[in-house]
Coordinates of C-alpha atoms in Angstrom, one line a residue:
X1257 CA 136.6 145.2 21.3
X1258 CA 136.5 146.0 17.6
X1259 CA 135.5 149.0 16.4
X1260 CA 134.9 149.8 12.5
X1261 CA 135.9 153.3 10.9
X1262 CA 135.2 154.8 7.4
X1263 CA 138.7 155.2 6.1
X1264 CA 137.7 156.6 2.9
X1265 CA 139.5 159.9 3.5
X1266 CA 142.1 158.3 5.7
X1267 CA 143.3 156.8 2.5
X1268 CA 142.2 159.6 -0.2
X1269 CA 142.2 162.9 1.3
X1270 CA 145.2 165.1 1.7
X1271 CA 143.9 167.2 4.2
X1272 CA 140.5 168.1 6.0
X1273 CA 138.7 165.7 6.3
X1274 CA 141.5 162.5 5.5
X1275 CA 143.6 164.5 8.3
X1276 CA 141.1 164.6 11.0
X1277 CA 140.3 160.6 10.6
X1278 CA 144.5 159.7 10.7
X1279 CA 145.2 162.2 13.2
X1280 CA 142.3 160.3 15.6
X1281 CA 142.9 156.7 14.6
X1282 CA 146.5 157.3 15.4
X1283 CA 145.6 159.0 18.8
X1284 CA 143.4 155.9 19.5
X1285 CA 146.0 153.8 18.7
X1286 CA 148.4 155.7 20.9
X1287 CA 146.7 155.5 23.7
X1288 CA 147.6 151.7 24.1
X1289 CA 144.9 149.9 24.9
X1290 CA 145.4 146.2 23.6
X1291 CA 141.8 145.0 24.3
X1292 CA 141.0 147.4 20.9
X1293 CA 141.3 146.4 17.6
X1294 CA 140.3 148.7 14.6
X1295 CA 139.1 147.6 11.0
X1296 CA 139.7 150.6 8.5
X1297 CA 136.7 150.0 5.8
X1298 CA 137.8 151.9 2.8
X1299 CA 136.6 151.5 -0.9
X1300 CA 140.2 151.0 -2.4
X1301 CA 143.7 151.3 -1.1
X1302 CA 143.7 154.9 -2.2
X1303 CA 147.3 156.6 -1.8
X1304 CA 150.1 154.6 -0.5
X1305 CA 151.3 157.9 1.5
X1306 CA 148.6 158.0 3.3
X1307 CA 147.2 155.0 4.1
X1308 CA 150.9 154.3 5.6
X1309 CA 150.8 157.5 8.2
X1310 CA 148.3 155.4 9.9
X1311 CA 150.8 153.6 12.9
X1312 CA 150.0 150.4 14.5
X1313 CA 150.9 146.4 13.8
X1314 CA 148.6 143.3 14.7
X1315 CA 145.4 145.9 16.3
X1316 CA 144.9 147.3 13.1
X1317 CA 143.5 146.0 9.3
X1318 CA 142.6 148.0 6.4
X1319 CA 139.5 146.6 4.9
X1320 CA 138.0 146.7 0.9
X1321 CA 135.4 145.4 -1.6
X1322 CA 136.2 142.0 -2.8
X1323 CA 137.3 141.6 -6.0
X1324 CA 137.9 144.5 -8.2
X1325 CA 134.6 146.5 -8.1
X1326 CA 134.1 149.4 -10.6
X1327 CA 134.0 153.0 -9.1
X1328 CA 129.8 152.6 -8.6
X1329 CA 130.3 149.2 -7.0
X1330 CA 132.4 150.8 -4.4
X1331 CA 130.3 153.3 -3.9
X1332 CA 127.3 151.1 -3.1
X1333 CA 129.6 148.8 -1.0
X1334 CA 130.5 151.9 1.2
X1335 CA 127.0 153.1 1.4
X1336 CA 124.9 149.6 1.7
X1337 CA 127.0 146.1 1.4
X1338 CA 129.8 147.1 3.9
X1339 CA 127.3 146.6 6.6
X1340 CA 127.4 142.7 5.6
X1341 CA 131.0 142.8 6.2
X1342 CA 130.8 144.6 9.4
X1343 CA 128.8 142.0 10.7
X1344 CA 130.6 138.8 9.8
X1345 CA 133.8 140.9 11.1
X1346 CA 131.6 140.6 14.4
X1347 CA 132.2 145.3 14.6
X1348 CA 131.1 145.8 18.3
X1349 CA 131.1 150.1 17.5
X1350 CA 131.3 151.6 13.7
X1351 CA 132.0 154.9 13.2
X1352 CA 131.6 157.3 10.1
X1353 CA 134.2 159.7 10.6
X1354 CA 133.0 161.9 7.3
X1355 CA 129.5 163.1 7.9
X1356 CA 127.5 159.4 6.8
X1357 CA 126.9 156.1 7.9
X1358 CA 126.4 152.7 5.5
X1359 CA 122.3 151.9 5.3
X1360 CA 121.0 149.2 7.6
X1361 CA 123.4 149.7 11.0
X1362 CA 120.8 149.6 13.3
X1363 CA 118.7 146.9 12.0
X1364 CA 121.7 145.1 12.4
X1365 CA 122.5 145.8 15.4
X1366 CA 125.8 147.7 15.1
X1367 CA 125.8 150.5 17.4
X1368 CA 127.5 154.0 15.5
X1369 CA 128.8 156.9 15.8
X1370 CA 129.0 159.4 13.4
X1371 CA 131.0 162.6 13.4
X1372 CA 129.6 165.9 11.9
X1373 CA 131.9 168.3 10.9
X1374 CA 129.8 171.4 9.3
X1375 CA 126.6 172.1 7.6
X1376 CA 127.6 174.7 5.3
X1377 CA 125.4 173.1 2.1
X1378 CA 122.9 174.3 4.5
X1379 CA 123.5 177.1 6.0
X1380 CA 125.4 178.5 2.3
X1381 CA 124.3 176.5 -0.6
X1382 CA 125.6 179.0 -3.1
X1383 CA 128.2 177.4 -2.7
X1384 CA 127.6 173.8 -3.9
X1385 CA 126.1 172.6 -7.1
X1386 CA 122.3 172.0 -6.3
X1387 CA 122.2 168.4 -6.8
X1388 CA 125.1 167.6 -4.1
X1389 CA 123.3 170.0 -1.8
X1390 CA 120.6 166.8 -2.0
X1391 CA 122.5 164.4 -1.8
X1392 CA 124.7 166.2 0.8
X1393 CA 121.6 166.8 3.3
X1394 CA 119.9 163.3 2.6
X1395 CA 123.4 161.8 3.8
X1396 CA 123.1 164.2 7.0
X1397 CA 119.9 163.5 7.9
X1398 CA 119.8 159.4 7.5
X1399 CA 123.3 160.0 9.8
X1400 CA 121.6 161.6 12.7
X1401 CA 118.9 158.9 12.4
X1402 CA 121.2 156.3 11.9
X1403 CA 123.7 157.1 15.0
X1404 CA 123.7 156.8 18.6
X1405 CA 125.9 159.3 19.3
X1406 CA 126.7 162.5 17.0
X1407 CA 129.9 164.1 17.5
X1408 CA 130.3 167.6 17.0
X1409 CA 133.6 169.0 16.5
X1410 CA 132.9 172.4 17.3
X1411 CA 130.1 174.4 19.3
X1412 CA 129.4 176.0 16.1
X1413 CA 128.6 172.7 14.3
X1414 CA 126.8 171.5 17.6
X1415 CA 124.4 174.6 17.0
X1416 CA 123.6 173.9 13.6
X1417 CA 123.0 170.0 14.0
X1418 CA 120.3 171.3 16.1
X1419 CA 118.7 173.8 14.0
X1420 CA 118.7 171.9 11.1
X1421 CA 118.9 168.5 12.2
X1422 CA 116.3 169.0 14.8
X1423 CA 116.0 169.7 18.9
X1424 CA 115.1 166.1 19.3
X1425 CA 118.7 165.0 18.5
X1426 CA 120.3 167.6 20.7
X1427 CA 120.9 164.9 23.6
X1428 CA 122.6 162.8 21.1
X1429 CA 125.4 165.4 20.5
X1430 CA 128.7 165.4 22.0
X1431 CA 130.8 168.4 21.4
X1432 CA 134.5 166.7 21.2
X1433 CA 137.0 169.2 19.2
X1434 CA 139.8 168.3 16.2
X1435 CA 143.0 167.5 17.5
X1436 CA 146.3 168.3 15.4
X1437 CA 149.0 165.9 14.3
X1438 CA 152.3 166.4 16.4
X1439 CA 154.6 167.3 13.5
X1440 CA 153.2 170.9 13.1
X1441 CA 154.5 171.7 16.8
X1442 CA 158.1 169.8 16.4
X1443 CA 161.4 171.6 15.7
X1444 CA 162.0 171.7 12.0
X1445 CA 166.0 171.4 11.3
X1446 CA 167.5 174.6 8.8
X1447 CA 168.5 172.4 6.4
X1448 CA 165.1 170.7 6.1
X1449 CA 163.5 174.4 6.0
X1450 CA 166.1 175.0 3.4
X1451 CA 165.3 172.4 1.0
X1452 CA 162.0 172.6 1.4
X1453 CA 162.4 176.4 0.3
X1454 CA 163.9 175.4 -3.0
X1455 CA 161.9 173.0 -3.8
X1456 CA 158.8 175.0 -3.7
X1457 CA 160.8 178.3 -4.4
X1458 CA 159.5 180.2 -1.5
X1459 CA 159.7 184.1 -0.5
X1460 CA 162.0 184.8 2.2
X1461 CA 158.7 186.4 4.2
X1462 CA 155.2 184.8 3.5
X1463 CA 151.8 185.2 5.4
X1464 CA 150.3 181.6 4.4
X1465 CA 147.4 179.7 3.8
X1466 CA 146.4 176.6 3.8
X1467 CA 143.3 175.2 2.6
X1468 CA 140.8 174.6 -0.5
X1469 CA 141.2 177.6 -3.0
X1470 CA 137.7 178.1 -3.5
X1471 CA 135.4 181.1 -3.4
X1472 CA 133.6 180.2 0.4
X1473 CA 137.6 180.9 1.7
X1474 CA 137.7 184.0 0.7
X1475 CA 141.3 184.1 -0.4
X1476 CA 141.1 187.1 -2.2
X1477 CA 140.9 188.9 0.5
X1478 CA 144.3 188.1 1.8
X1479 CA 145.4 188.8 -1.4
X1480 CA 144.2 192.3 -1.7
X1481 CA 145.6 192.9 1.7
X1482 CA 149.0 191.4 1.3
X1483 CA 149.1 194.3 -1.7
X1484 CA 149.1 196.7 0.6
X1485 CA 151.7 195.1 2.8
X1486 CA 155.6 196.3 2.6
X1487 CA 157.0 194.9 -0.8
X1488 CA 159.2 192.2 0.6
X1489 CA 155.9 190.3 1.8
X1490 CA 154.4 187.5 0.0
X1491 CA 151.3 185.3 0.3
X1492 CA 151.9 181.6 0.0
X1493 CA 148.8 179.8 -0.2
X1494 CA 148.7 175.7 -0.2
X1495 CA 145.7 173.3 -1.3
X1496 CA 143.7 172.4 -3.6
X1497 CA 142.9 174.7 -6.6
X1498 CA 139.5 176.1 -8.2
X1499 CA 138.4 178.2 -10.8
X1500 CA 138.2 180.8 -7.8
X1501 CA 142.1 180.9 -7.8
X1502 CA 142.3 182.4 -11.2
X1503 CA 141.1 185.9 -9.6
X1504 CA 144.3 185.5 -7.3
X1505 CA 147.2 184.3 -8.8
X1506 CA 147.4 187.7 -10.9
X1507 CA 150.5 189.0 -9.0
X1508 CA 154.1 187.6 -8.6
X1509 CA 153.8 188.2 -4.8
X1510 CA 151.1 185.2 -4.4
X1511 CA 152.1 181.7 -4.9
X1512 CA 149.7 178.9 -5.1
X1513 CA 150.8 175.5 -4.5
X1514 CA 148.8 172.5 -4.8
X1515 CA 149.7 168.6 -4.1
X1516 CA 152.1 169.3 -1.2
X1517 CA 152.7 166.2 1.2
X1518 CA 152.5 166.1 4.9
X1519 CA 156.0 166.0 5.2
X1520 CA 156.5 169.3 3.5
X1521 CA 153.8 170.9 4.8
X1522 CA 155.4 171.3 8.4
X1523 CA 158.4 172.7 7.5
X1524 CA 156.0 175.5 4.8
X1525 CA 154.3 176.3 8.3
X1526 CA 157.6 176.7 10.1
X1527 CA 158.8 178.7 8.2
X1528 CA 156.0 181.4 7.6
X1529 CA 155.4 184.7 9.7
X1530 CA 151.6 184.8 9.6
X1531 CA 148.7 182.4 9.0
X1532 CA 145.7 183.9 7.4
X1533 CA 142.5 182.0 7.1
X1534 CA 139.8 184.6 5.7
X1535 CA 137.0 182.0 5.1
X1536 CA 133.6 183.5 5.3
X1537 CA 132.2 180.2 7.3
X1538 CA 134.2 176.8 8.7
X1539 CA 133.1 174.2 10.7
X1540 CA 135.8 174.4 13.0
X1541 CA 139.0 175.3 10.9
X1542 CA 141.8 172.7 11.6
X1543 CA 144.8 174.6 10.1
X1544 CA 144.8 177.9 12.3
X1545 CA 145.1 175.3 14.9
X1546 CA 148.4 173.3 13.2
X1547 CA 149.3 177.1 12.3
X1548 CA 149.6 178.1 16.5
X1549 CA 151.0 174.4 16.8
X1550 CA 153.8 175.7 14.6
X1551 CA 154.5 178.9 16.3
X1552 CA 152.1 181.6 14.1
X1553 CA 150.3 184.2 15.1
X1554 CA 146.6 183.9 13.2
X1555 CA 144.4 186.7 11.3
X1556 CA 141.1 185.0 10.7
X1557 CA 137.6 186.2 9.8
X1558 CA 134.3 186.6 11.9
X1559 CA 131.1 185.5 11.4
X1560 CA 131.4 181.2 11.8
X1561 CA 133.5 179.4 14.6
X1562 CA 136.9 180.3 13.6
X1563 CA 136.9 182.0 17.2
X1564 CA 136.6 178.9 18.8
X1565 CA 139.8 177.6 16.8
X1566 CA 142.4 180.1 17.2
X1567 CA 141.3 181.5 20.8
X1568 CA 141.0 185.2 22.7
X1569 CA 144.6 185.9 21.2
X1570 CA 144.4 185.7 17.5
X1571 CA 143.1 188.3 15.3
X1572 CA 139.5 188.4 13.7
X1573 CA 138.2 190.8 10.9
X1574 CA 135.4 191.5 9.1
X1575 CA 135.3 188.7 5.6
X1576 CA 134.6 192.4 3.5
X1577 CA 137.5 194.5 5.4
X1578 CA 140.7 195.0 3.2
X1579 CA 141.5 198.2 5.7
X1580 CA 141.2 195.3 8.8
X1581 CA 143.1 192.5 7.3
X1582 CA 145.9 194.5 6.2
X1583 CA 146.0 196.4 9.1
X1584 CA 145.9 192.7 11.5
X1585 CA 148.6 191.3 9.1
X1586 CA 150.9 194.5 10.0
X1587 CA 150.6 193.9 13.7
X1588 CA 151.1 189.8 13.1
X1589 CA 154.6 190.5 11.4
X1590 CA 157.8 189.7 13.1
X1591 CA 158.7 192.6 15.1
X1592 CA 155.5 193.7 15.6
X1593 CA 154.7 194.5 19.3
X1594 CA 153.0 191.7 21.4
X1595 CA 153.4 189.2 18.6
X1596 CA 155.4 187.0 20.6
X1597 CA 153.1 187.2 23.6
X1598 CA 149.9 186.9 21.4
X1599 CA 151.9 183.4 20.4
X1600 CA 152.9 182.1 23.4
X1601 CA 148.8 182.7 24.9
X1602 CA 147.6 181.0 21.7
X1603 CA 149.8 178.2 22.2
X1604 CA 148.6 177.6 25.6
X1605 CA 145.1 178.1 24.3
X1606 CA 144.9 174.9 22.1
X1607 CA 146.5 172.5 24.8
X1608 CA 142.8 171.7 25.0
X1609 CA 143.0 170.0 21.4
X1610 CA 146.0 168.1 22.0
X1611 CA 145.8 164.4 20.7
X1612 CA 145.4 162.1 23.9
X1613 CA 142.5 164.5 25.2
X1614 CA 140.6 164.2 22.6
X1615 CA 141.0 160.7 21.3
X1616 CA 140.0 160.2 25.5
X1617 CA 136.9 161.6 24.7
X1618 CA 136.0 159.4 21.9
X1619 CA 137.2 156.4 23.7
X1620 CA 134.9 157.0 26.6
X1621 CA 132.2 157.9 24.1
X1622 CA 132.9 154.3 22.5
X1623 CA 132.4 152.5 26.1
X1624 CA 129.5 154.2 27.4
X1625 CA 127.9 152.7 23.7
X1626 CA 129.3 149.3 25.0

């Protein structure tokens, strides 16, 4: 069997999206099957760091454009001409792990998958720029046309696939959750905490963040409460940065750092005392789950799936409530009573998630296409 995956944020993206695709091909590849092979379609070799987290010898090939195509060439290759090269690759399955599938699959032949993970240019345009809100919801729907199966990778998502997708794709949705890569939940040794410390100069005691800085996750919030919080506190918040993280960094207490590598990020987790994740809407919300995986209690907003992430034991607040979040952050710092038991129930909580479990489900999903 060979099955055909977009790597385009395997090989480009940081986080989101480019972790979600490495964290499931490796899990496939894991689970030792050597009757699969996997072809990693990507439009250029992106970043050698990550492209190499992806494990595996003969059973798997990284696959590009011939030649040395300008940025709009690859962008047509991914979207139409790839599906040429799937087929004289003789793909039995392809699947778009971003949201979109190449025109012309099913003409072809080539059964798909495709894997949804949030309609927020639907359900919040304000904010996107209008024209990628198009282009963003004509990619969605030729997807959920295009595909056999949908994944879903939260109940959440599953919900609005239907409302704004339509009911008469609902049987084509299978709800199969994020798993998280194994280094967030293995020991860290001190002096690898250490340097890591100095080499992003970090407080003593942090509440972090990871994520996007951007206006939809609500950072400011955090900000405002961690303010309020006992002076010695600090907010550490990692990802990419916006014009929305100018109305944050306006106090010595909040760090934002941008361009950290996998490698780092671990040890920045291990060594927090609270993860905050105030976004006002998620499709599923991957990092309060590497954030439990690390050992953190969570304080995370209402009013999307974030529930559904970080479990009955974590702590949710209204996206508008300074008085909530500060007071949620007080009872998530070490000391704090039932911290450690809030911990060890959340950790139990996202067993479900593990790696195996859910790159089982998408195997099984693969063979019943087959």
């Amino acid at each position: 069997m060979i099955i055909g995956l977009d790597a385009k944020r395997i090989v480009r993206n940081g986080t989101g999206l480019g972790s979600y695709g490495r964290t499931l091909v490796n899990d496939l590849i894991r689970m030792g099957d050597s009757h699969v092979h996997f072809r990693l379609y990507a439009p250029d070799e992106g970043l050698d760091e990550l492209r190499e987290q992806i494990i595996g010898d003969g059973n798997v090939q990284f696959c590009y454009p011939s030649g040395h195509p300008s940025s709009l060439r690859k962008a047509w290759w991914r979207s139409y001409s790839v599906v040429k090269d799937l087929k004289n690759d003789e793909i039995d399955l392809y699947h778009g792990l971003s949201g979109e599938l190449p025109i012309g699959l099913r003409k072809k032949g080539i059964p798909s998958v495709v894997t949804i993970h949030d309609l927020i240019f639907l359900r919040h345009p304000e904010y996107y720029h209008w024209l990628d809100t198009k282009i963003y919801e004509w990619k969605f729907r030729h997807a959920i046309r295009e595909a056999d199966r949908i994944i879903a990778i939260s109940e959440r998502t599953r919900q609005d696939i239907i409302e704004f997708g339509g009911e008469q794709y609902a049987d084509r949705i299978e709800l199969i959750y994020q798993s998280f890569a194994p280094r967030f939940s293995s020991e860290i040794k001190p002096e690898r905490k250490a340097q890591v410390r100095e080499k992003y100069k970090l407080p003593q005691r942090y509440v972090l963040n990871v994520g996007t800085i951007e206006e939809r996750k609500n950072l400011a919030l955090a900000a405002e409460a961690v303010e309020l919080l006992p002076q010695d506190i600090h907010l550490v918040a990692v990802g990419k940065q916006t014009e929305y993280a100018k109305k944050i960094a306006h106090d010595e207490r909040i760090h934002l750092l941008s361009g950290v590598p996998d490698n780092d990020l671990a040890a920045i987790y291990a060594m927090a005392e609270v993860f905050v994740y105030p976004s006002r809407y998620e499709g599923f919300g991957i990092p309060i789950i590497e954030a439990i995986a690390a050992g953190l209690p969570v304080v995370a907003c209402t009013g999307s799936c974030l529930e559904e992430a970080g479990g009955p034991h974590s702590l949710y607040v209204g996206p508008d409530n300074v008085i909530e979040m500060t007071e949620a952050l007080k009872m998530s710092l070490r000391g704090a009573r039932g911290r450690d038991e809030r911990i060890r129930k959340s950790r139990e909580y996202i067993r479900k998630f593990e790696g195996n479990d859910v790159a089982g489900q998408v195997a099984r999903l693969y063979h019943s296409l087959l």
